[in-house]
Each structure stands twice: as C-alpha cells, then as structure tokens.
Coordinates of C-alpha atoms in Angstrom, one line a residue:
Chain A
M5 CA 97.4 147.6 81.3
T6 CA 98.1 145.8 84.5
S7 CA 101.2 147.7 84.9
T8 CA 98.6 150.8 85.4
L9 CA 97.0 149.2 88.4
P10 CA 98.6 150.0 91.8
A11 CA 99.8 147.9 93.1
Q12 CA 98.4 147.5 96.3
A13 CA 95.2 146.8 95.2
R14 CA 97.3 143.4 92.5
F15 CA 99.1 142.4 96.0
R16 CA 95.8 142.2 97.9
Y17 CA 93.8 140.0 94.8
V18 CA 96.5 137.8 95.0
L19 CA 96.4 137.0 98.5
R20 CA 92.7 136.7 98.0
L21 CA 93.0 134.1 95.1
A22 CA 96.3 132.4 97.8
D23 CA 94.2 132.7 100.9
T24 CA 91.4 130.7 100.2
S25 CA 93.2 128.1 98.8
L26 CA 95.3 128.2 102.4
V27 CA 93.0 127.8 104.6
L28 CA 90.9 124.8 102.0
G29 CA 94.2 123.3 101.9
Q30 CA 94.7 123.8 106.1
R31 CA 91.0 122.6 106.5
L32 CA 91.5 119.1 105.0
G33 CA 95.1 118.9 106.3
E34 CA 92.9 117.9 109.5
W35 CA 91.8 114.9 107.8
V36 CA 94.7 113.2 107.6
G37 CA 94.4 109.4 108.5
H38 CA 90.7 110.3 109.5
A39 CA 88.4 109.1 106.5
P40 CA 86.0 107.7 105.6
A41 CA 88.4 104.7 104.0
L42 CA 91.6 105.1 102.7
E43 CA 91.0 105.5 99.8
E44 CA 89.2 109.3 100.8
D45 CA 91.9 109.5 102.2
L46 CA 95.2 109.5 99.9
A47 CA 92.5 112.3 98.2
L48 CA 92.4 114.3 101.0
A49 CA 95.6 115.1 101.6
N50 CA 95.7 114.9 97.6
I51 CA 93.2 117.7 97.2
A52 CA 94.9 119.7 100.1
L53 CA 98.2 119.0 99.0
D54 CA 97.2 120.3 95.5
L55 CA 96.1 124.3 97.7
I56 CA 98.7 124.8 99.5
G57 CA 100.9 124.6 96.4
Q58 CA 98.5 126.5 94.4
A59 CA 98.3 129.0 97.4
R60 CA 102.3 128.7 97.8
L61 CA 103.1 129.7 94.3
L62 CA 100.1 132.8 95.0
L63 CA 101.3 133.8 98.1
A64 CA 105.0 133.8 95.9
Y65 CA 103.6 136.0 93.2
A66 CA 102.2 138.5 96.2
G67 CA 104.9 139.2 98.2
E68 CA 106.9 140.1 94.6
I69 CA 104.3 142.1 94.2
E70 CA 104.3 143.5 97.4
G71 CA 108.0 143.8 96.9
R72 CA 108.7 144.8 100.7
G73 CA 110.5 141.1 100.8
R74 CA 107.7 139.0 102.7
D75 CA 107.9 135.4 101.4
E76 CA 105.3 132.8 101.1
D77 CA 106.3 132.1 104.6
A78 CA 105.8 135.2 106.5
L79 CA 103.2 135.8 104.3
A80 CA 100.7 132.8 105.7
F81 CA 102.1 132.3 109.2
L82 CA 103.2 136.1 110.1
R83 CA 99.9 138.2 109.1
D84 CA 97.0 137.3 111.4
A85 CA 93.0 137.3 110.8
P86 CA 92.0 141.1 109.7
Q87 CA 94.7 140.7 106.6
F88 CA 93.5 137.2 105.9
C89 CA 91.4 137.4 102.3
N90 CA 90.5 134.3 102.2
V91 CA 86.4 134.1 101.2
S92 CA 84.7 132.9 104.7
L93 CA 83.0 129.5 102.9
A94 CA 86.5 128.0 102.8
E95 CA 87.6 128.8 106.9
Q96 CA 84.9 126.9 107.6
P97 CA 85.4 123.6 110.0
N98 CA 84.9 121.2 108.5
G99 CA 82.3 118.3 110.4
G100 CA 81.3 115.1 109.1
F101 CA 82.4 114.3 105.8
G102 CA 79.3 116.1 104.0
R103 CA 79.5 119.2 105.8
T104 CA 83.5 119.1 104.4
I105 CA 82.3 118.0 100.5
V106 CA 79.5 119.9 100.6
R107 CA 82.4 123.1 101.1
Q108 CA 84.3 121.3 98.8
F109 CA 81.5 120.8 95.5
L110 CA 80.5 124.6 95.9
L111 CA 84.4 126.4 96.2
D112 CA 85.9 123.9 93.7
A113 CA 82.9 124.3 91.2
W114 CA 83.6 128.1 91.8
Q115 CA 87.1 128.1 91.3
L116 CA 86.7 125.7 88.3
E117 CA 84.9 128.4 86.2
L118 CA 87.3 131.8 88.5
Y119 CA 90.8 130.1 87.1
E120 CA 88.5 129.2 84.3
A121 CA 89.2 132.7 83.5
L122 CA 92.3 133.9 85.1
A123 CA 94.0 131.0 82.5
G124 CA 93.1 134.4 79.9
S125 CA 94.9 136.4 82.1
A126 CA 95.5 140.3 81.4
D127 CA 98.3 139.3 83.8
A128 CA 100.7 137.0 82.4
R129 CA 102.0 135.2 85.5
L130 CA 98.5 134.6 87.2
A131 CA 97.3 133.6 83.9
E132 CA 100.1 131.1 84.5
I133 CA 99.4 129.7 87.9
A134 CA 95.5 129.6 87.1
A135 CA 96.2 127.6 84.3
K136 CA 97.9 124.8 86.5
A137 CA 95.6 125.3 89.3
L138 CA 92.2 124.5 86.8
K139 CA 93.5 121.5 85.7
E140 CA 94.2 120.4 89.7
T141 CA 90.6 122.0 90.0
R142 CA 89.0 120.0 87.8
Y143 CA 90.1 116.9 89.2
H144 CA 88.5 118.1 92.9
L145 CA 85.3 119.0 91.0
R146 CA 84.8 115.1 90.2
F147 CA 85.8 113.8 93.7
S148 CA 83.6 116.2 95.7
A149 CA 80.6 116.3 92.8
G150 CA 80.7 112.5 92.1
W151 CA 80.2 112.7 96.1
L152 CA 77.7 115.2 96.4
V153 CA 76.1 112.8 94.6
R154 CA 76.2 109.6 96.1
L155 CA 75.5 111.3 100.0
G156 CA 72.1 113.4 98.3
D157 CA 71.2 109.8 96.7
G158 CA 72.5 106.7 98.6
T159 CA 71.0 106.2 102.3
A160 CA 68.2 108.7 103.6
E161 CA 70.2 109.5 106.8
S162 CA 73.4 110.4 104.0
H163 CA 70.7 112.3 102.1
A164 CA 68.9 114.3 105.6
R165 CA 73.2 115.0 106.7
V166 CA 74.1 116.3 103.3
S167 CA 71.3 118.8 102.8
Q168 CA 71.8 119.7 106.0
A169 CA 75.7 120.5 105.3
L170 CA 74.3 122.3 103.1
A171 CA 71.9 124.8 104.5
A172 CA 74.5 125.8 107.1
L173 CA 76.4 127.6 103.8
W174 CA 74.6 127.6 101.6
R175 CA 74.3 131.5 103.4
F176 CA 78.4 131.6 102.4
T177 CA 78.2 131.9 98.4
E178 CA 76.4 134.9 98.4
E179 CA 80.6 136.3 99.1
L180 CA 81.8 134.0 95.9
L181 CA 79.6 136.1 92.7
T182 CA 79.2 139.3 94.2
P183 CA 81.7 141.9 93.6
D184 CA 83.6 144.3 95.9
A185 CA 85.8 147.5 94.5
L186 CA 88.6 145.5 94.2
D187 CA 86.6 143.0 92.5
E188 CA 85.8 145.6 89.4
Q189 CA 88.8 147.2 89.7
M190 CA 91.1 144.2 88.8
A191 CA 87.9 143.2 86.0
A192 CA 87.9 146.0 83.9
A193 CA 92.0 146.2 83.7
G194 CA 90.9 143.1 82.2
V195 CA 93.0 140.7 85.6
A196 CA 90.6 138.9 86.5
P197 CA 86.3 138.4 86.1
P198 CA 83.7 140.5 85.7
L199 CA 81.7 138.2 88.4
A200 CA 78.5 138.4 86.6
T201 CA 79.6 136.6 84.2
L202 CA 80.7 133.2 86.7
R203 CA 77.2 133.5 88.4
P204 CA 74.8 132.2 85.8
R205 CA 77.1 129.0 84.8
W206 CA 78.5 128.8 88.9
E207 CA 74.9 128.6 89.3
G208 CA 73.8 126.2 86.5
R209 CA 76.3 123.9 87.4
V210 CA 75.5 123.7 91.3
A211 CA 71.8 123.2 90.1
E212 CA 72.9 120.6 87.6
V213 CA 74.6 118.2 90.4
L214 CA 71.8 119.6 93.1
E215 CA 69.5 117.8 90.9
E216 CA 71.3 115.0 90.1
A217 CA 71.6 114.0 94.2
T218 CA 68.2 114.6 94.4
L219 CA 69.1 117.5 96.8
K220 CA 66.7 121.3 97.0
R221 CA 68.6 124.2 96.0
P222 CA 68.5 125.6 100.3
E223 CA 65.8 128.9 100.0
A224 CA 67.8 130.5 103.2
A225 CA 68.5 134.1 102.2
R226 CA 72.6 134.8 100.9
H227 CA 74.2 137.9 102.4
P228 CA 77.7 138.6 101.2
W229 CA 79.9 137.9 103.7
H230 CA 83.1 139.2 104.1
G231 CA 87.0 137.1 103.8
K232 CA 87.4 138.7 101.0
R233 CA 87.4 142.1 102.7
G234 CA 89.2 141.0 106.1
V235 CA 86.0 140.7 107.6
H236 CA 86.1 136.2 109.0
T237 CA 84.2 134.3 110.6
E238 CA 85.3 133.2 114.3
H239 CA 86.5 129.8 113.2
L240 CA 89.6 131.7 110.9
G241 CA 91.7 132.5 114.8
H242 CA 91.4 129.7 115.6
M243 CA 92.9 128.2 113.0
L244 CA 95.6 130.7 112.5
A245 CA 96.8 129.5 115.8
E246 CA 97.0 126.8 115.2
M247 CA 99.1 127.0 111.8
Q248 CA 101.3 129.9 113.2
H249 CA 101.5 128.9 116.5
L250 CA 105.5 127.7 115.8
P251 CA 106.6 129.9 113.5
R252 CA 105.8 132.2 116.4
T253 CA 106.5 131.1 119.4
Y254 CA 110.1 130.3 118.1
P255 CA 110.4 134.4 115.4
G256 CA 113.0 134.4 113.0
A257 CA 114.1 131.3 113.4
R258 CA 114.5 129.2 110.0
W259 CA 113.1 125.2 109.7
Chain B
M8 CA 109.9 96.5 112.8
Y9 CA 106.5 96.7 110.8
T10 CA 105.3 93.4 111.7
Q11 CA 107.0 92.3 115.5
A12 CA 104.1 91.1 117.2
L13 CA 105.0 87.5 114.8
D14 CA 107.4 86.7 116.4
S15 CA 104.6 85.4 119.2
P16 CA 103.0 81.8 118.3
I17 CA 101.0 80.9 115.1
P18 CA 97.4 79.8 117.4
D19 CA 95.8 78.0 113.7
A20 CA 99.3 76.5 112.9
R21 CA 98.1 73.1 112.3
P22 CA 101.5 70.0 112.4
G23 CA 101.1 67.1 110.5
S24 CA 100.0 66.9 107.1
P25 CA 98.4 64.3 104.8
A26 CA 99.9 62.0 103.1
G27 CA 100.4 63.6 100.0
Q28 CA 101.3 66.6 101.2
A29 CA 104.5 65.6 101.9
A30 CA 105.8 65.6 98.3
L31 CA 104.2 68.8 97.1
E32 CA 106.2 70.4 100.1
R33 CA 109.0 68.6 99.1
R34 CA 108.6 70.6 95.9
F35 CA 107.6 73.9 98.2
E36 CA 111.0 73.2 99.5
E37 CA 113.1 73.3 96.2
R38 CA 111.3 75.5 94.6
I39 CA 112.1 78.5 97.4
E40 CA 115.5 76.4 97.9
R41 CA 116.3 78.0 94.0
D42 CA 114.8 81.4 95.0
E43 CA 112.0 81.3 92.6
K44 CA 109.3 82.9 93.8
I45 CA 105.4 81.4 95.2
E46 CA 102.9 83.7 93.3
P47 CA 99.1 83.3 95.2
K48 CA 97.4 80.4 92.6
D49 CA 100.6 77.6 93.5
W50 CA 100.2 75.0 96.3
M51 CA 102.3 76.6 99.6
P52 CA 102.1 75.3 103.2
E53 CA 99.2 76.5 105.8
T54 CA 102.0 78.0 107.8
Y55 CA 103.2 79.2 105.0
R56 CA 100.2 81.1 104.2
Q57 CA 99.1 81.5 107.4
T58 CA 103.0 83.8 108.8
L59 CA 102.1 85.1 106.2
I60 CA 99.3 87.4 105.9
R61 CA 100.3 88.4 109.8
Q62 CA 103.0 89.9 108.4
I63 CA 101.6 92.0 105.4
S64 CA 98.9 92.6 107.5
Q65 CA 101.0 93.7 110.0
H66 CA 102.7 95.4 107.8
A67 CA 99.8 97.3 106.8
H68 CA 98.5 98.0 109.7
S69 CA 101.4 100.1 111.4
E70 CA 101.2 102.4 107.8
I71 CA 97.9 103.2 108.4
V72 CA 98.4 103.7 112.1
G73 CA 101.5 105.4 111.7
M74 CA 100.5 108.0 109.6
L75 CA 98.5 109.4 113.4
P76 CA 101.7 110.9 115.0
E77 CA 103.3 112.4 111.8
G78 CA 99.7 113.4 110.3
N79 CA 99.1 115.9 114.2
W80 CA 102.1 117.8 112.7
I81 CA 100.1 118.3 109.3
T82 CA 98.2 121.6 110.6
R83 CA 101.2 123.3 112.4
A84 CA 104.2 122.5 110.1
P85 CA 106.6 125.3 110.5
S86 CA 106.7 126.4 106.9
L87 CA 104.1 125.8 103.4
R88 CA 107.0 124.1 101.8
R89 CA 106.8 121.5 105.6
K90 CA 103.6 121.3 105.4
A91 CA 103.1 119.6 101.9
V92 CA 106.0 117.7 102.1
L93 CA 104.2 115.9 105.6
I94 CA 101.4 115.6 103.5
A95 CA 103.0 113.9 101.0
K96 CA 104.9 111.7 103.2
V97 CA 100.9 110.5 105.2
Q98 CA 99.4 109.8 101.8
D99 CA 102.7 108.0 100.8
E100 CA 101.9 105.9 104.5
G101 CA 98.3 105.5 103.7
G102 CA 99.4 104.4 99.9
H103 CA 101.7 101.3 101.1
G104 CA 99.3 100.4 103.4
M105 CA 97.2 99.9 100.4
Y106 CA 99.4 97.5 98.1
L107 CA 100.5 95.8 101.3
Y108 CA 96.5 94.8 101.8
S109 CA 96.3 94.4 98.6
A110 CA 99.1 91.5 98.4
A111 CA 97.5 91.0 102.3
E112 CA 94.3 89.7 100.3
T113 CA 96.4 87.6 97.4
L114 CA 96.0 85.1 100.2
G115 CA 92.4 84.6 101.0
L116 CA 91.7 87.0 103.2
A117 CA 89.2 90.4 102.4
R118 CA 91.2 94.2 103.6
A119 CA 87.3 94.7 106.3
Q120 CA 88.5 91.9 107.4
M121 CA 92.7 92.8 108.3
L122 CA 90.7 95.9 109.6
E123 CA 87.8 94.3 111.4
Q124 CA 91.0 92.5 113.4
L125 CA 93.0 96.0 113.4
L126 CA 89.7 97.5 115.3
D127 CA 88.8 94.9 118.1
G128 CA 93.1 94.8 118.5
R129 CA 93.1 91.3 117.5
A130 CA 95.3 92.0 115.4
K131 CA 98.9 94.0 116.3
Y132 CA 101.1 96.8 114.5
S133 CA 105.1 97.6 114.8
S134 CA 105.2 99.4 118.5
I135 CA 106.9 102.7 117.6
F136 CA 103.4 104.2 116.4
N137 CA 102.2 104.8 120.2
Y138 CA 105.1 106.9 121.3
P139 CA 103.7 111.1 120.5
T140 CA 105.0 113.6 118.5
L141 CA 105.7 115.6 120.9
T142 CA 106.8 119.1 118.8
W143 CA 108.2 119.5 115.7
A144 CA 111.9 117.7 115.7
D145 CA 109.1 114.7 116.5
V146 CA 109.1 114.6 112.8
G147 CA 112.3 114.6 112.2
A148 CA 113.6 112.1 114.1
V149 CA 110.1 109.0 113.0
G150 CA 111.8 110.6 109.1
W151 CA 115.1 109.2 109.7
L152 CA 115.1 106.9 113.2
V153 CA 111.5 104.8 111.8
D154 CA 111.6 105.3 108.6
G155 CA 115.3 104.6 108.3
A156 CA 114.4 101.7 110.8
A157 CA 112.7 100.3 108.2
I158 CA 114.2 100.6 105.1
M159 CA 116.6 98.8 107.4
N160 CA 114.2 95.4 107.7
Q161 CA 111.7 96.1 104.3
I162 CA 115.5 96.6 101.5
P163 CA 115.7 92.3 101.7
I164 CA 111.9 92.1 101.9
C165 CA 112.4 92.7 98.6
R166 CA 113.9 90.1 98.5
C167 CA 110.8 88.0 99.6
S168 CA 109.9 84.3 98.5
Y169 CA 106.5 85.9 98.3
G170 CA 106.0 87.5 94.9
P171 CA 102.9 90.1 95.6
Y172 CA 104.4 90.8 98.9
A173 CA 108.8 91.7 97.0
R174 CA 107.0 93.6 94.7
A175 CA 105.1 95.8 97.1
M176 CA 108.3 96.5 99.0
V177 CA 110.0 97.6 96.0
R178 CA 107.9 100.1 95.6
I179 CA 107.7 101.4 99.3
C180 CA 111.7 101.4 99.9
K181 CA 112.0 103.7 96.8
E182 CA 109.6 106.2 98.7
E183 CA 110.3 105.7 102.4
S184 CA 114.0 106.1 101.4
F185 CA 113.2 109.2 100.1
H186 CA 110.9 109.9 104.7
Q187 CA 114.5 109.3 105.6
R188 CA 116.2 111.9 103.4
Q189 CA 112.8 113.9 104.7
G190 CA 112.9 113.2 108.5
F191 CA 117.1 113.5 108.0
E192 CA 117.1 117.3 105.9
I193 CA 114.8 118.7 109.6
M194 CA 117.0 117.8 111.1
L195 CA 119.8 119.2 109.9
A196 CA 118.1 122.1 109.7
L197 CA 117.3 122.0 113.9
A198 CA 121.0 120.8 114.3
R199 CA 122.0 124.0 112.6
G200 CA 119.1 126.3 114.0
N201 CA 119.4 128.2 116.8
P202 CA 119.9 126.9 120.9
E203 CA 116.0 126.0 121.2
Q204 CA 115.6 124.0 117.4
R205 CA 119.0 122.3 118.8
A206 CA 118.0 120.8 121.9
M207 CA 114.5 120.7 120.3
A208 CA 116.6 118.0 118.6
Q209 CA 118.3 116.3 121.8
D210 CA 114.6 115.4 123.0
A211 CA 113.5 113.5 120.1
L212 CA 116.5 112.0 119.4
D213 CA 116.1 111.5 123.2
R214 CA 113.2 110.0 123.1
W215 CA 113.1 108.0 120.2
W216 CA 116.8 106.1 120.1
W217 CA 114.9 102.8 122.0
P218 CA 111.9 102.6 120.5
S219 CA 113.4 102.4 117.2
L220 CA 115.9 99.6 118.6
M221 CA 113.0 98.0 119.6
M222 CA 111.5 98.1 116.4
F223 CA 113.9 95.9 115.3
G224 CA 111.8 93.1 117.2
P225 CA 113.4 90.6 120.5
S226 CA 116.6 89.2 120.0
D227 CA 118.2 85.7 118.1
A228 CA 117.8 84.0 121.0
S229 CA 114.2 85.1 122.0
S230 CA 112.4 85.0 118.6
T231 CA 110.4 81.8 117.8
H232 CA 109.7 82.5 114.5
T233 CA 113.0 84.1 113.0
A234 CA 114.0 80.7 112.0
Q235 CA 110.8 79.9 110.3
S236 CA 111.1 82.6 108.4
M237 CA 114.5 82.7 107.6
R238 CA 114.5 79.1 105.4
W239 CA 110.9 80.1 103.7
R240 CA 112.7 83.0 103.1
I241 CA 110.6 85.4 104.0
K242 CA 113.3 87.6 106.2
R243 CA 116.6 87.2 105.0
F244 CA 118.6 88.8 108.5
T245 CA 117.6 88.2 111.8
N246 CA 116.2 91.3 113.6
D247 CA 120.4 91.5 115.4
E248 CA 121.8 91.5 112.7
L249 CA 119.4 94.0 111.6
R250 CA 119.0 96.6 113.6
Q251 CA 123.1 96.4 114.3
K252 CA 123.3 97.1 110.6
F253 CA 121.0 100.3 111.7
V254 CA 122.8 101.1 115.0
D255 CA 126.4 101.3 112.6
I256 CA 124.9 103.2 110.2
T257 CA 122.8 105.6 112.6
V258 CA 125.4 106.6 114.9
P259 CA 127.4 109.1 112.9
Q260 CA 125.0 110.8 111.1
A261 CA 124.2 111.1 114.7
E262 CA 127.3 112.9 115.2
F263 CA 127.3 114.2 111.7
L264 CA 123.7 116.6 113.5
G265 CA 126.2 117.1 117.0
L266 CA 123.5 115.7 119.0
K267 CA 124.3 112.3 121.9
I268 CA 123.1 109.4 121.5
P269 CA 120.8 108.4 125.4
D270 CA 123.8 105.3 125.8
P271 CA 126.2 106.6 128.0
A272 CA 127.9 102.6 127.2
L273 CA 127.6 102.9 123.5
R274 CA 131.5 103.0 121.8
W275 CA 132.9 101.7 118.6
D276 CA 134.6 97.8 119.1
E277 CA 137.6 97.2 117.3
A278 CA 137.4 94.2 117.0
T279 CA 134.7 93.3 115.5
Q280 CA 134.2 97.1 113.9
H281 CA 130.5 97.6 114.6
Y282 CA 129.3 100.2 117.9
L283 CA 128.3 98.3 120.8
T284 CA 125.1 99.8 122.5
G285 CA 124.1 99.2 125.9
P286 CA 121.4 96.4 127.1
I287 CA 118.2 97.6 125.5
D288 CA 115.1 97.6 128.7
W289 CA 112.6 95.4 127.0
S290 CA 110.5 94.8 129.4
E291 CA 109.3 99.1 128.0
F292 CA 109.2 96.7 124.8
E293 CA 107.3 93.5 126.0
A294 CA 104.6 96.9 127.7
V295 CA 103.7 99.0 124.8
L296 CA 103.0 95.1 122.5
Q297 CA 101.1 94.4 125.8
G298 CA 98.7 98.1 124.5
H299 CA 100.3 99.6 127.4
G300 CA 102.4 102.3 126.0
P301 CA 102.2 105.9 126.1
C302 CA 99.8 105.5 122.8
N303 CA 98.4 102.3 121.8
Q304 CA 94.8 104.5 123.6
E305 CA 95.1 107.8 120.8
R306 CA 95.9 105.5 118.1
L307 CA 92.6 103.1 118.3
Q308 CA 90.9 105.0 119.2
A309 CA 91.3 106.9 116.2
R310 CA 90.9 104.7 113.8
R311 CA 87.7 103.6 115.4
A312 CA 86.6 106.5 115.3
A313 CA 87.2 107.4 111.4
H314 CA 85.9 104.1 110.9
E315 CA 82.8 103.8 113.1
E316 CA 82.0 107.9 111.9
G317 CA 82.8 107.1 107.9
R318 CA 80.0 104.3 108.0
W319 CA 77.5 106.7 106.8
V320 CA 79.8 107.7 104.4
R321 CA 80.5 103.8 103.2
E322 CA 76.8 102.5 104.0
A323 CA 75.8 106.1 101.6
A324 CA 78.5 104.8 98.6
A325 CA 77.3 101.2 98.8
A326 CA 73.5 102.2 98.7
Y327 CA 73.9 104.6 95.3
A328 CA 76.2 101.7 93.8
A329 CA 73.3 99.0 93.9
K330 CA 71.0 102.2 92.1
H331 CA 72.8 102.5 89.8
G332 CA 74.5 100.1 88.9
G333 CA 77.4 98.4 90.2
L334 CA 80.7 100.6 92.6
G335 CA 82.0 101.6 88.6
A336 CA 79.5 104.1 88.2
G337 CA 79.7 108.0 88.5
P338 CA 77.4 110.8 88.6
R339 CA 76.4 111.7 85.1
S340 CA 77.7 115.8 86.4
A341 CA 81.4 114.2 87.2
S342 CA 81.3 112.7 83.7
C343 CA 81.8 115.4 82.5
I344 CA 85.0 116.6 84.0
T345 CA 87.7 114.7 81.9
N346 CA 91.5 114.2 84.1
P347 CA 92.8 111.1 84.0
R348 CA 93.4 110.6 87.2
A349 CA 90.5 108.6 88.7
Q350 CA 88.4 108.9 91.5
G351 CA 87.7 107.8 95.1
S352 CA 86.3 104.8 96.7
V353 CA 85.0 103.2 99.4
H354 CA 85.5 99.1 99.5
E355 CA 83.6 96.5 101.9

C-alpha cells in the first residue's frame, strides 16, 4: 500500500512528526536548570530527551525516504523555517511554567492519540517508531496532565495564570485536528489515521482533564494555523537561528 | 574541589565536651580506626556532623549550580546526538544534587534550608562554575577537565567514613566517569576537526586549565581542615596529592589531543616521576571564592530567579495537596494512564 505513495509525500509527512518532536524538545531544553524545583528540572529534561530521541529516529527515516543523502543533522540544522513542518503550537515560547505545561498537555494528548494510531500504520518502520514514542508519551501526558490539574485546582493565582495560558494557546489546537491534503493522502494509504477519528478522543481527554483542573474550555475561535505546511509564527525563526548557529557558521565541520 | 570553602574555619565548632562525652568520642574514634561506616542514627561528634553537612551540601549546591554553564549550550549543541548527550548529562548533575541533598538531610538539615543558604549567599559551591562557557569547546573542556578533576576527588569519597555520603558517591562516580569520557570525545572531535575547531579547543584548554587545578582547593600548607578531615576519614588524600594525580593523568591526554597546556613551567620530573607545574595564582582563586569571579553574579541570579519564579508553582502544588489529601495524591485523570515512571513532585 505504502509503496504506491510518492516518496515526496511520505517524506513530508514523516517530517511533520519529526519536526514537532524536535521543536518541542528544543523548547523544553531551554528550561533545564531553571525549573521551579529540582524534580521538575529532571522531568522536563527527561521529556526533552525523549522528544529529541523521537526526532532523531524520524528524521533519519525521513532522510532515507528522501534518498538525497541528508541525515538527521542535515535535516535539523540546515533547513530554514519554511521547510520545517511542525505544528505551530510546538514552537510557541515557553513563557512561565504554566504556559509550558498547557502547551505540553495539549500536545501530549494529541501525540498520544496519534502515536497510538500510528503504531498500527501500514508503514512498518513508522509503526515501530510510534510504538516506542507511545510509551514515552504516556509518561509525558501523566506529567503534564498532573501539573495542569495541580495548577488549575491549586491557588487563585495559579488558576488565573493557567487559565490565561490556556486561552492564549487554544487557538493553535485546530491545526492538530484539521486534515489537509497530505493528511488525507496518508490516511487513504493506511499510513496515518484520519484526523477526524482523533478529534473526539482528543476533545474527550482534554475535557476530562480540564474539568478536574476546574478550568473552562476556552471559547476562542480556533483558526487553523499552517505550521505543518511550513507557514509558521514569528517564533520559529528565532529558535532555529539559535539552534542552527554552529553548523551554519562552520559549514561541513564534524562535531 | 566541589567543597573548597571547607578550608575556612567552622563558625559554630564547640571546643570542649561535657563529662561522659569523652567515652563516646573514644568509641567513635575507634570505629573510624576500624574503618566502620558511621550511619545517620549513630552518635557522632558535633563537629563531624557540621563538617559533613557543610561538605555534602556544598557538593550538592555545586551539582545544581554546575547545571548552568553546561545547560547554556543545550539549545546550541551542534548535532542532535551531542544535544541528547548534553541534556542527559545536565540531568545527571541534577540527579547527583538530589542524592547529595538526601544524604545531607540524614544529618538533620532540610533541603529547603540548604537551598536558602545557597540563595542568600551563606553556602558556597565550587569556584569552577563561576567561569563562563563561551564556545562549544568549553562543553568539552568542562567534561574532560572539570569532571576529570571531580572524579579524582570523589573516588576516595566512596570510602568516606559517613555511610550515606559514601554510598551516594559510588553511584555519582560511575556517571561522572562517563561524563569525563564524553567531554574528552568532544575535545577529540574538535582536535581532529578544521583549524577553527582546533583553535576553539586550544582556547578552551587555555581558559579552563588553571581554574581546574584550583578546584582541588588551597595547597596543603594553607589548608586548615585537611588534617582533621583525614583523621575522620572523610578525606583520604590531601589537596596537593589529588591535584598531582590529576596533572599526571591529564598532561598526556592533552598531548594525545595535540593541545598545549598553558603553563610554560610545566615539565616532567624524572626524580619524582611526576609532572611539575608552575605556581598557581591563588589570588584569582580567593577572588572567585569571595564572589568576584566572572559569573558569580549570573549563577546566583539564575538560581534565585528560578526559585522566585517557581514560587507560585510550589504554592499551587502545596494547596492542591492540602485539598486532596497529601503530596502523594495524584490527579484522577493522570491515574488512568499507566506508566511505571514516577510523576514529578515538588519538595519544600
């Protein structure tokens, strides 16, 4: 089934998964040494490490599909923002701990559903990577949902802070659940799940945790952003400038 | 080393002991003589307890502050493999801080109090972390030299007379030697790289060599507490002995890398079978310990900012726990997801 798909389409789809993990892992890496307590420092570093690990497996696979000799580092460090295919939510700045937790929870809940479905993908290699990532994502969600509930149902201040973060980031969630042509092509080939099947599961899990956190689901409109098609927010360019500066300053150097 | 400030006098040492104390002290000394481990509930002289609290908490603070100079390069590591290794390394340092705070807590001081002493400037941490990491090569140099020096000091602490400290150190040493090899590997890649990378490696060695030698603390002639700590078997070698071992091991490694140690007086001495170094600038060491190093302000500021900005988070966790029955209470929605790994929790 998958062999009938154009390599370019499979390449782009795997990059979406890879870049989302990479960009989110890079953001969490900014926290290390600065978290509210030592335990959270360790947990955020742990999640960052898992996400970078997922990105490496996926980028290496994307490079193989593309067949132009680009390895994980060529793809991570030598593409510019418009070639990145992560969902826009992943690149949003850390803000405070509350905003980081909201971003993490919304994405963890989504990656959980996505990886669960991808573990049964017609693409065996992708299925294998997803099965590994799924185990990690269960832990990530446990951490982020646990903190969202504590912050939402903690003090008046924490409730206010986390509500504000939720309101600010909610607009990026539509992109997670709205399929474009590539998503549909992958679903038709049995490589990826139809995003329509993910929506009710994601909505259900989010509603359950928000309720326990005594948080209201934001009313804000959820316009689809287009990070996965390479149209990003202003934040990604800055992140990449920092992340890519060494390989770009010393072209061809080995580290 | 990570506990250089121990070489200053202990403010609350109480000379003289009440009647009856003498027998306890004699028994304690005999146990030390027999190389028995002292455990948390055993009787121990107050100065032994205070020395250990200061040493272990300084060591813990050094691990935590030490996360900052290396953490500085996580977002800029030049390959994904290097990024992953660096995150894991900095995470290990945080883990070391946790075991060490726990070991110090067995002596009766809570982690929150130790943290307070760090943040208000009363407690010290290793001078080495007040130097900046300016290029990627510094990440290599820190692993190679700083972790190399740390191992030299910490391996003997695996046999320290205080049980919890000795046991924490066994685990820490295994991880540190891994970090040291990773640091050396970064230096090796740079040394075999292009001319700019080789210059970067040499520049890092130039800046980290002397501060690394200072990590072992003042020379034996001016170290006031070495003798007592050695008698109590908290310390097994003097500062100068450890520094010499480090120099003897590191000089050939620098040669292997094709890098030059920035010491014109450095030479091999046939008679003693050791490398002899030029004089260390102890005024620089004193200045850094007194808070005048290149990054003292930045390091403490970063720790204070993390603590202050995290206050509302810790308060929220405490409020949630109070409402829902203790710190162990996890949210319902999280419990439906099964995973053996522990959930993060907040102390204090």
